[in-house]
């Protein structure tokens, strides 16, 4: 009966509350899918405590052609972070923790890059991207899937990551510290992060189709698969399923279920038919939506924006004077967005099964404009143009590299690979090998088995590795020390393309020959 009630709200409220008509929404989503080559999208709008619309477009899988609907399950990726902060907030309400408790109180073996940071690091610091580590530092322990790292490894190895700024002085987005936040929840509550999220949050909110991780879904028959364009052709790729990422990016949910989550957030933690129940207190909710770390404004067009910051699991900014509370999420072949406007009691959810962030922005910005009464340029056209320019710039960089490599091979410009063949290790990523097989040379990671690729001479002491898995979009340079010695004993790395996902944090690696 309760599910029927929710479906009735969806059907009855569309014409009553929506500022953007369903026809106009259908049109912009259809154009977005075609422009950005996205096979499937789900969109939800909530307003004043009700679901205005929640529906699907396109297909879950380009091979099966199954249709997307409001109950189709998507990996929401980093939108999971707000669930982790909600879980911690509930433990705060129960008096079991405080936001400013030291992490070592619950994880004694936790250690950062120096003793001061280790002893001062708080639960709040785990959630606010101000650790002093660089963007995505250490993410190669969780990305791509197919590795054998564990949360225990992250707790052990994070001490080896070098800071790029002073502690609490600068925003740099991270994932590893949310993995550790999930470990805090487990040690304090005595239950797994997944069990806590499902029993304490999803079940009360009647998010009945969702789960804290793909492997925990009771029914996967209406679930998207991830898609990635490879050489201009859309391909289905392997799904990320490793539990290590759950507290940072593990949840699978539908637009219908996420609408209930959004409504609860807009009601300051209250839920139920008459808002008679409360998931977390007003005080905890206020703390999650309070600015914790200041972000640079950057380019904010076409909107007027006066501030940008990060709260606890949420990004905060103003859009033409209205507070916007939002987050995005991305996994291989999946990107999602969740936007809330508290003063308008408005929520916008866009879920996709392809990794174009421009696609969800085109849709959410169009919906946003309709409620704000703004007449901005066509977002599909503007974001498509911006994306095209960035891709062209990136292609120039990568094309030059591989053209140089090809010319070297054609001209038989050689390098004695025997100087670099061998075993190397990084103190947090572990061992890799550079080896020869039938006249070709390969880079292979021991712990992240999918990071295998052919190695080519580029110029000077620089090499380029082309990963066997072409969906990564993350080919990388290897920079060997420019020394007079016959054997090269040390190298660092860096992604070749400026569009490489930041979780391929090759720049944080420092390899020495074993």
PDB file of C-alpha atoms in Angstrom, residues 280-442:
ATOM      1  CA  UNK A 280      18.681  12.806  12.832  1.00  0.00           C
ATOM      2  CA  UNK A 281      18.315  15.989  14.863  1.00  0.00           C
ATOM      3  CA  UNK A 282      18.012  19.558  13.588  1.00  0.00           C
ATOM      4  CA  UNK A 283      21.378  20.279  15.215  1.00  0.00           C
ATOM      5  CA  UNK A 284      23.119  17.457  13.331  1.00  0.00           C
ATOM      6  CA  UNK A 285      21.421  18.425  10.092  1.00  0.00           C
ATOM      7  CA  UNK A 286      22.530  22.025  10.504  1.00  0.00           C
ATOM      8  CA  UNK A 287      26.121  20.881  11.055  1.00  0.00           C
ATOM      9  CA  UNK A 288      26.102  18.859   7.829  1.00  0.00           C
ATOM     10  CA  UNK A 289      24.953  21.912   5.861  1.00  0.00           C
ATOM     11  CA  UNK A 290      27.383  24.322   7.552  1.00  0.00           C
ATOM     12  CA  UNK A 291      30.450  25.506   5.630  1.00  0.00           C
ATOM     13  CA  UNK A 292      33.478  23.565   6.851  1.00  0.00           C
ATOM     14  CA  UNK A 293      36.048  24.071   4.072  1.00  0.00           C
ATOM     15  CA  UNK A 294      36.163  27.078   1.738  1.00  0.00           C
ATOM     16  CA  UNK A 295      36.471  26.378  -1.998  1.00  0.00           C
ATOM     17  CA  UNK A 296      37.664  28.792  -4.684  1.00  0.00           C
ATOM     18  CA  UNK A 297      34.775  30.225  -6.679  1.00  0.00           C
ATOM     19  CA  UNK A 298      36.243  29.774 -10.138  1.00  0.00           C
ATOM     20  CA  UNK A 299      33.961  30.298 -13.128  1.00  0.00           C
ATOM     21  CA  UNK A 300      30.300  30.269 -12.056  1.00  0.00           C
ATOM     22  CA  UNK A 301      28.590  31.370 -15.275  1.00  0.00           C
ATOM     23  CA  UNK A 302      25.766  31.516 -16.141  1.00  0.00           C
ATOM     24  CA  UNK A 303      24.872  31.909 -12.442  1.00  0.00           C
ATOM     25  CA  UNK A 304      25.683  34.593  -9.913  1.00  0.00           C
ATOM     26  CA  UNK A 305      27.565  32.960  -7.036  1.00  0.00           C
ATOM     27  CA  UNK A 306      29.024  34.580  -3.908  1.00  0.00           C
ATOM     28  CA  UNK A 307      30.497  31.613  -2.056  1.00  0.00           C
ATOM     29  CA  UNK A 308      31.405  27.973  -2.443  1.00  0.00           C
ATOM     30  CA  UNK A 309      32.278  25.559   0.337  1.00  0.00           C
ATOM     31  CA  UNK A 310      32.068  21.963   1.515  1.00  0.00           C
ATOM     32  CA  UNK A 311      29.995  20.853   4.479  1.00  0.00           C
ATOM     33  CA  UNK A 312      29.818  17.300   5.776  1.00  0.00           C
ATOM     34  CA  UNK A 313      29.180  15.175   2.706  1.00  0.00           C
ATOM     35  CA  UNK A 314      27.631  18.061   0.766  1.00  0.00           C
ATOM     36  CA  UNK A 315      28.888  20.905  -1.415  1.00  0.00           C
ATOM     37  CA  UNK A 316      27.389  24.305  -0.577  1.00  0.00           C
ATOM     38  CA  UNK A 317      27.047  27.374  -2.774  1.00  0.00           C
ATOM     39  CA  UNK A 318      24.557  30.071  -3.645  1.00  0.00           C
ATOM     40  CA  UNK A 319      22.852  30.269  -7.013  1.00  0.00           C
ATOM     41  CA  UNK A 320      21.537  33.766  -7.612  1.00  0.00           C
ATOM     42  CA  UNK A 321      21.060  34.182  -3.870  1.00  0.00           C
ATOM     43  CA  UNK A 322      19.544  30.759  -3.174  1.00  0.00           C
ATOM     44  CA  UNK A 323      21.474  28.221  -1.105  1.00  0.00           C
ATOM     45  CA  UNK A 324      22.239  25.160  -3.202  1.00  0.00           C
ATOM     46  CA  UNK A 325      23.205  21.955  -1.372  1.00  0.00           C
ATOM     47  CA  UNK A 326      24.494  19.378  -3.806  1.00  0.00           C
ATOM     48  CA  UNK A 327      26.847  16.582  -4.681  1.00  0.00           C
ATOM     49  CA  UNK A 328      27.891  14.602  -7.710  1.00  0.00           C
ATOM     50  CA  UNK A 329      29.155  11.077  -8.092  1.00  0.00           C
ATOM     51  CA  UNK A 330      31.165   9.173 -10.650  1.00  0.00           C
ATOM     52  CA  UNK A 331      32.267   5.606 -11.258  1.00  0.00           C
ATOM     53  CA  UNK A 332      33.512   4.073 -14.486  1.00  0.00           C
ATOM     54  CA  UNK A 333      30.582   4.482 -16.873  1.00  0.00           C
ATOM     55  CA  UNK A 334      28.213   6.089 -14.340  1.00  0.00           C
ATOM     56  CA  UNK A 335      27.737   9.694 -13.150  1.00  0.00           C
ATOM     57  CA  UNK A 336      24.981  11.112 -10.936  1.00  0.00           C
ATOM     58  CA  UNK A 337      23.883  14.369  -9.339  1.00  0.00           C
ATOM     59  CA  UNK A 338      21.759  15.373  -6.349  1.00  0.00           C
ATOM     60  CA  UNK A 339      20.755  19.057  -5.880  1.00  0.00           C
ATOM     61  CA  UNK A 340      18.686  20.592  -3.065  1.00  0.00           C
ATOM     62  CA  UNK A 341      17.371  24.161  -2.636  1.00  0.00           C
ATOM     63  CA  UNK A 342      16.176  24.358   0.995  1.00  0.00           C
ATOM     64  CA  UNK A 343      14.464  27.762   0.718  1.00  0.00           C
ATOM     65  CA  UNK A 344      12.376  26.532  -2.239  1.00  0.00           C
ATOM     66  CA  UNK A 345      11.940  23.012  -0.814  1.00  0.00           C
ATOM     67  CA  UNK A 346      13.167  21.800  -4.194  1.00  0.00           C
ATOM     68  CA  UNK A 347      15.205  18.726  -5.022  1.00  0.00           C
ATOM     69  CA  UNK A 348      16.611  17.628  -8.390  1.00  0.00           C
ATOM     70  CA  UNK A 349      18.080  14.182  -9.035  1.00  0.00           C
ATOM     71  CA  UNK A 350      19.734  13.091 -12.282  1.00  0.00           C
ATOM     72  CA  UNK A 351      21.168   9.579 -12.720  1.00  0.00           C
ATOM     73  CA  UNK A 352      22.998   8.378 -15.845  1.00  0.00           C
ATOM     74  CA  UNK A 353      24.671   5.210 -17.140  1.00  0.00           C
ATOM     75  CA  UNK A 354      27.489   6.967 -18.976  1.00  0.00           C
ATOM     76  CA  UNK A 355      30.280   9.128 -17.582  1.00  0.00           C
ATOM     77  CA  UNK A 356      29.506  12.530 -19.107  1.00  0.00           C
ATOM     78  CA  UNK A 357      29.088  15.079 -16.330  1.00  0.00           C
ATOM     79  CA  UNK A 358      27.973  17.629 -18.919  1.00  0.00           C
ATOM     80  CA  UNK A 359      24.877  15.488 -19.471  1.00  0.00           C
ATOM     81  CA  UNK A 360      23.539  15.678 -15.924  1.00  0.00           C
ATOM     82  CA  UNK A 361      24.415  19.376 -15.700  1.00  0.00           C
ATOM     83  CA  UNK A 362      22.481  20.163 -18.884  1.00  0.00           C
ATOM     84  CA  UNK A 363      19.362  18.595 -17.385  1.00  0.00           C
ATOM     85  CA  UNK A 364      19.661  19.861 -13.801  1.00  0.00           C
ATOM     86  CA  UNK A 365      20.529  23.407 -14.939  1.00  0.00           C
ATOM     87  CA  UNK A 366      17.469  23.499 -17.197  1.00  0.00           C
ATOM     88  CA  UNK A 367      15.220  22.377 -14.334  1.00  0.00           C
ATOM     89  CA  UNK A 368      16.940  24.792 -11.970  1.00  0.00           C
ATOM     90  CA  UNK A 369      16.399  27.722 -14.336  1.00  0.00           C
ATOM     91  CA  UNK A 370      12.693  26.978 -14.602  1.00  0.00           C
ATOM     92  CA  UNK A 371      12.207  27.193 -10.832  1.00  0.00           C
ATOM     93  CA  UNK A 372      14.450  30.239 -10.467  1.00  0.00           C
ATOM     94  CA  UNK A 373      12.716  31.994 -13.363  1.00  0.00           C
ATOM     95  CA  UNK A 374      15.985  32.411 -15.272  1.00  0.00           C
ATOM     96  CA  UNK A 375      16.365  32.745 -19.041  1.00  0.00           C
ATOM     97  CA  UNK A 376      19.822  31.318 -19.569  1.00  0.00           C
ATOM     98  CA  UNK A 377      21.235  30.104 -22.885  1.00  0.00           C
ATOM     99  CA  UNK A 378      20.466  26.519 -23.892  1.00  0.00           C
ATOM    100  CA  UNK A 379      22.531  24.387 -21.485  1.00  0.00           C
ATOM    101  CA  UNK A 380      22.764  21.417 -23.849  1.00  0.00           C
ATOM    102  CA  UNK A 381      24.355  23.586 -26.535  1.00  0.00           C
ATOM    103  CA  UNK A 382      26.613  25.510 -24.121  1.00  0.00           C
ATOM    104  CA  UNK A 383      27.909  22.441 -22.281  1.00  0.00           C
ATOM    105  CA  UNK A 384      28.370  20.516 -25.513  1.00  0.00           C
ATOM    106  CA  UNK A 385      30.511  23.336 -26.900  1.00  0.00           C
ATOM    107  CA  UNK A 386      32.558  23.486 -23.693  1.00  0.00           C
ATOM    108  CA  UNK A 387      33.066  19.729 -23.661  1.00  0.00           C
ATOM    109  CA  UNK A 388      34.091  19.698 -27.324  1.00  0.00           C
ATOM    110  CA  UNK A 389      36.731  22.368 -26.701  1.00  0.00           C
ATOM    111  CA  UNK A 390      38.179  20.500 -23.719  1.00  0.00           C
ATOM    112  CA  UNK A 391      38.265  17.227 -25.634  1.00  0.00           C
ATOM    113  CA  UNK A 392      39.958  18.866 -28.613  1.00  0.00           C
ATOM    114  CA  UNK A 393      42.611  20.379 -26.337  1.00  0.00           C
ATOM    115  CA  UNK A 394      43.179  17.024 -24.646  1.00  0.00           C
ATOM    116  CA  UNK A 395      43.332  15.224 -27.995  1.00  0.00           C
ATOM    117  CA  UNK A 396      46.092  17.575 -29.180  1.00  0.00           C
ATOM    118  CA  UNK A 397      48.178  16.591 -26.160  1.00  0.00           C
ATOM    119  CA  UNK A 398      47.610  12.848 -26.433  1.00  0.00           C
ATOM    120  CA  UNK A 399      47.908  12.789 -30.241  1.00  0.00           C
ATOM    121  CA  UNK A 400      51.324  14.441 -30.038  1.00  0.00           C
ATOM    122  CA  UNK A 401      52.532  11.784 -27.621  1.00  0.00           C
ATOM    123  CA  UNK A 402      51.413   8.806 -29.675  1.00  0.00           C
ATOM    124  CA  UNK A 403      52.534  10.402 -32.939  1.00  0.00           C
ATOM    125  CA  UNK A 404      55.997  10.832 -31.427  1.00  0.00           C
ATOM    126  CA  UNK A 405      55.945   7.224 -30.258  1.00  0.00           C
ATOM    127  CA  UNK A 406      54.940   6.061 -33.752  1.00  0.00           C
ATOM    128  CA  UNK A 407      57.651   8.165 -35.359  1.00  0.00           C
ATOM    129  CA  UNK A 408      60.228   6.696 -32.975  1.00  0.00           C
ATOM    130  CA  UNK A 409      59.182   3.203 -34.006  1.00  0.00           C
ATOM    131  CA  UNK A 410      59.185   4.092 -37.718  1.00  0.00           C
ATOM    132  CA  UNK A 411      62.583   5.769 -37.498  1.00  0.00           C
ATOM    133  CA  UNK A 412      63.837   2.956 -35.280  1.00  0.00           C
ATOM    134  CA  UNK A 413      64.743   5.485 -32.593  1.00  0.00           C
ATOM    135  CA  UNK A 414      65.577   3.119 -29.814  1.00  0.00           C
ATOM    136  CA  UNK A 415      66.244   3.020 -26.132  1.00  0.00           C
ATOM    137  CA  UNK A 416      67.931   0.140 -24.366  1.00  0.00           C
ATOM    138  CA  UNK A 417      64.984  -1.193 -22.384  1.00  0.00           C
ATOM    139  CA  UNK A 418      67.345  -3.497 -20.513  1.00  0.00           C
ATOM    140  CA  UNK A 419      68.242  -0.429 -18.439  1.00  0.00           C
ATOM    141  CA  UNK A 420      64.726  -0.288 -17.003  1.00  0.00           C
ATOM    142  CA  UNK A 421      63.525  -3.910 -17.008  1.00  0.00           C
ATOM    143  CA  UNK A 422      63.036  -5.093 -13.448  1.00  0.00           C
ATOM    144  CA  UNK A 423      60.939  -4.957 -10.290  1.00  0.00           C
ATOM    145  CA  UNK A 424      60.022  -1.684  -8.606  1.00  0.00           C
ATOM    146  CA  UNK A 425      57.903  -0.714  -5.625  1.00  0.00           C
ATOM    147  CA  UNK A 426      56.089   2.282  -4.183  1.00  0.00           C
ATOM    148  CA  UNK A 427      55.597   2.401  -0.421  1.00  0.00           C
ATOM    149  CA  UNK A 428      51.785   2.609  -0.611  1.00  0.00           C
ATOM    150  CA  UNK A 429      50.908   1.156  -4.032  1.00  0.00           C
ATOM    151  CA  UNK A 430      53.258  -1.811  -3.816  1.00  0.00           C
ATOM    152  CA  UNK A 431      55.160  -3.667  -6.504  1.00  0.00           C
ATOM    153  CA  UNK A 432      55.167  -3.364 -10.296  1.00  0.00           C
ATOM    154  CA  UNK A 433      57.238  -5.065 -12.956  1.00  0.00           C
ATOM    155  CA  UNK A 434      58.645  -3.852 -16.254  1.00  0.00           C
ATOM    156  CA  UNK A 435      59.245  -6.869 -18.450  1.00  0.00           C
ATOM    157  CA  UNK A 436      59.803  -8.012 -22.021  1.00  0.00           C
ATOM    158  CA  UNK A 437      57.670 -10.447 -23.998  1.00  0.00           C
ATOM    159  CA  UNK A 438      58.297 -11.217 -27.673  1.00  0.00           C
ATOM    160  CA  UNK A 439      60.093  -7.961 -28.285  1.00  0.00           C
ATOM    161  CA  UNK A 440      57.485  -5.791 -26.540  1.00  0.00           C
ATOM    162  CA  UNK A 441      57.770  -4.200 -23.116  1.00  0.00           C
ATOM    163  CA  UNK A 442      55.097  -4.098 -20.442  1.00  0.00           C
TER     164      UNK A 442
END
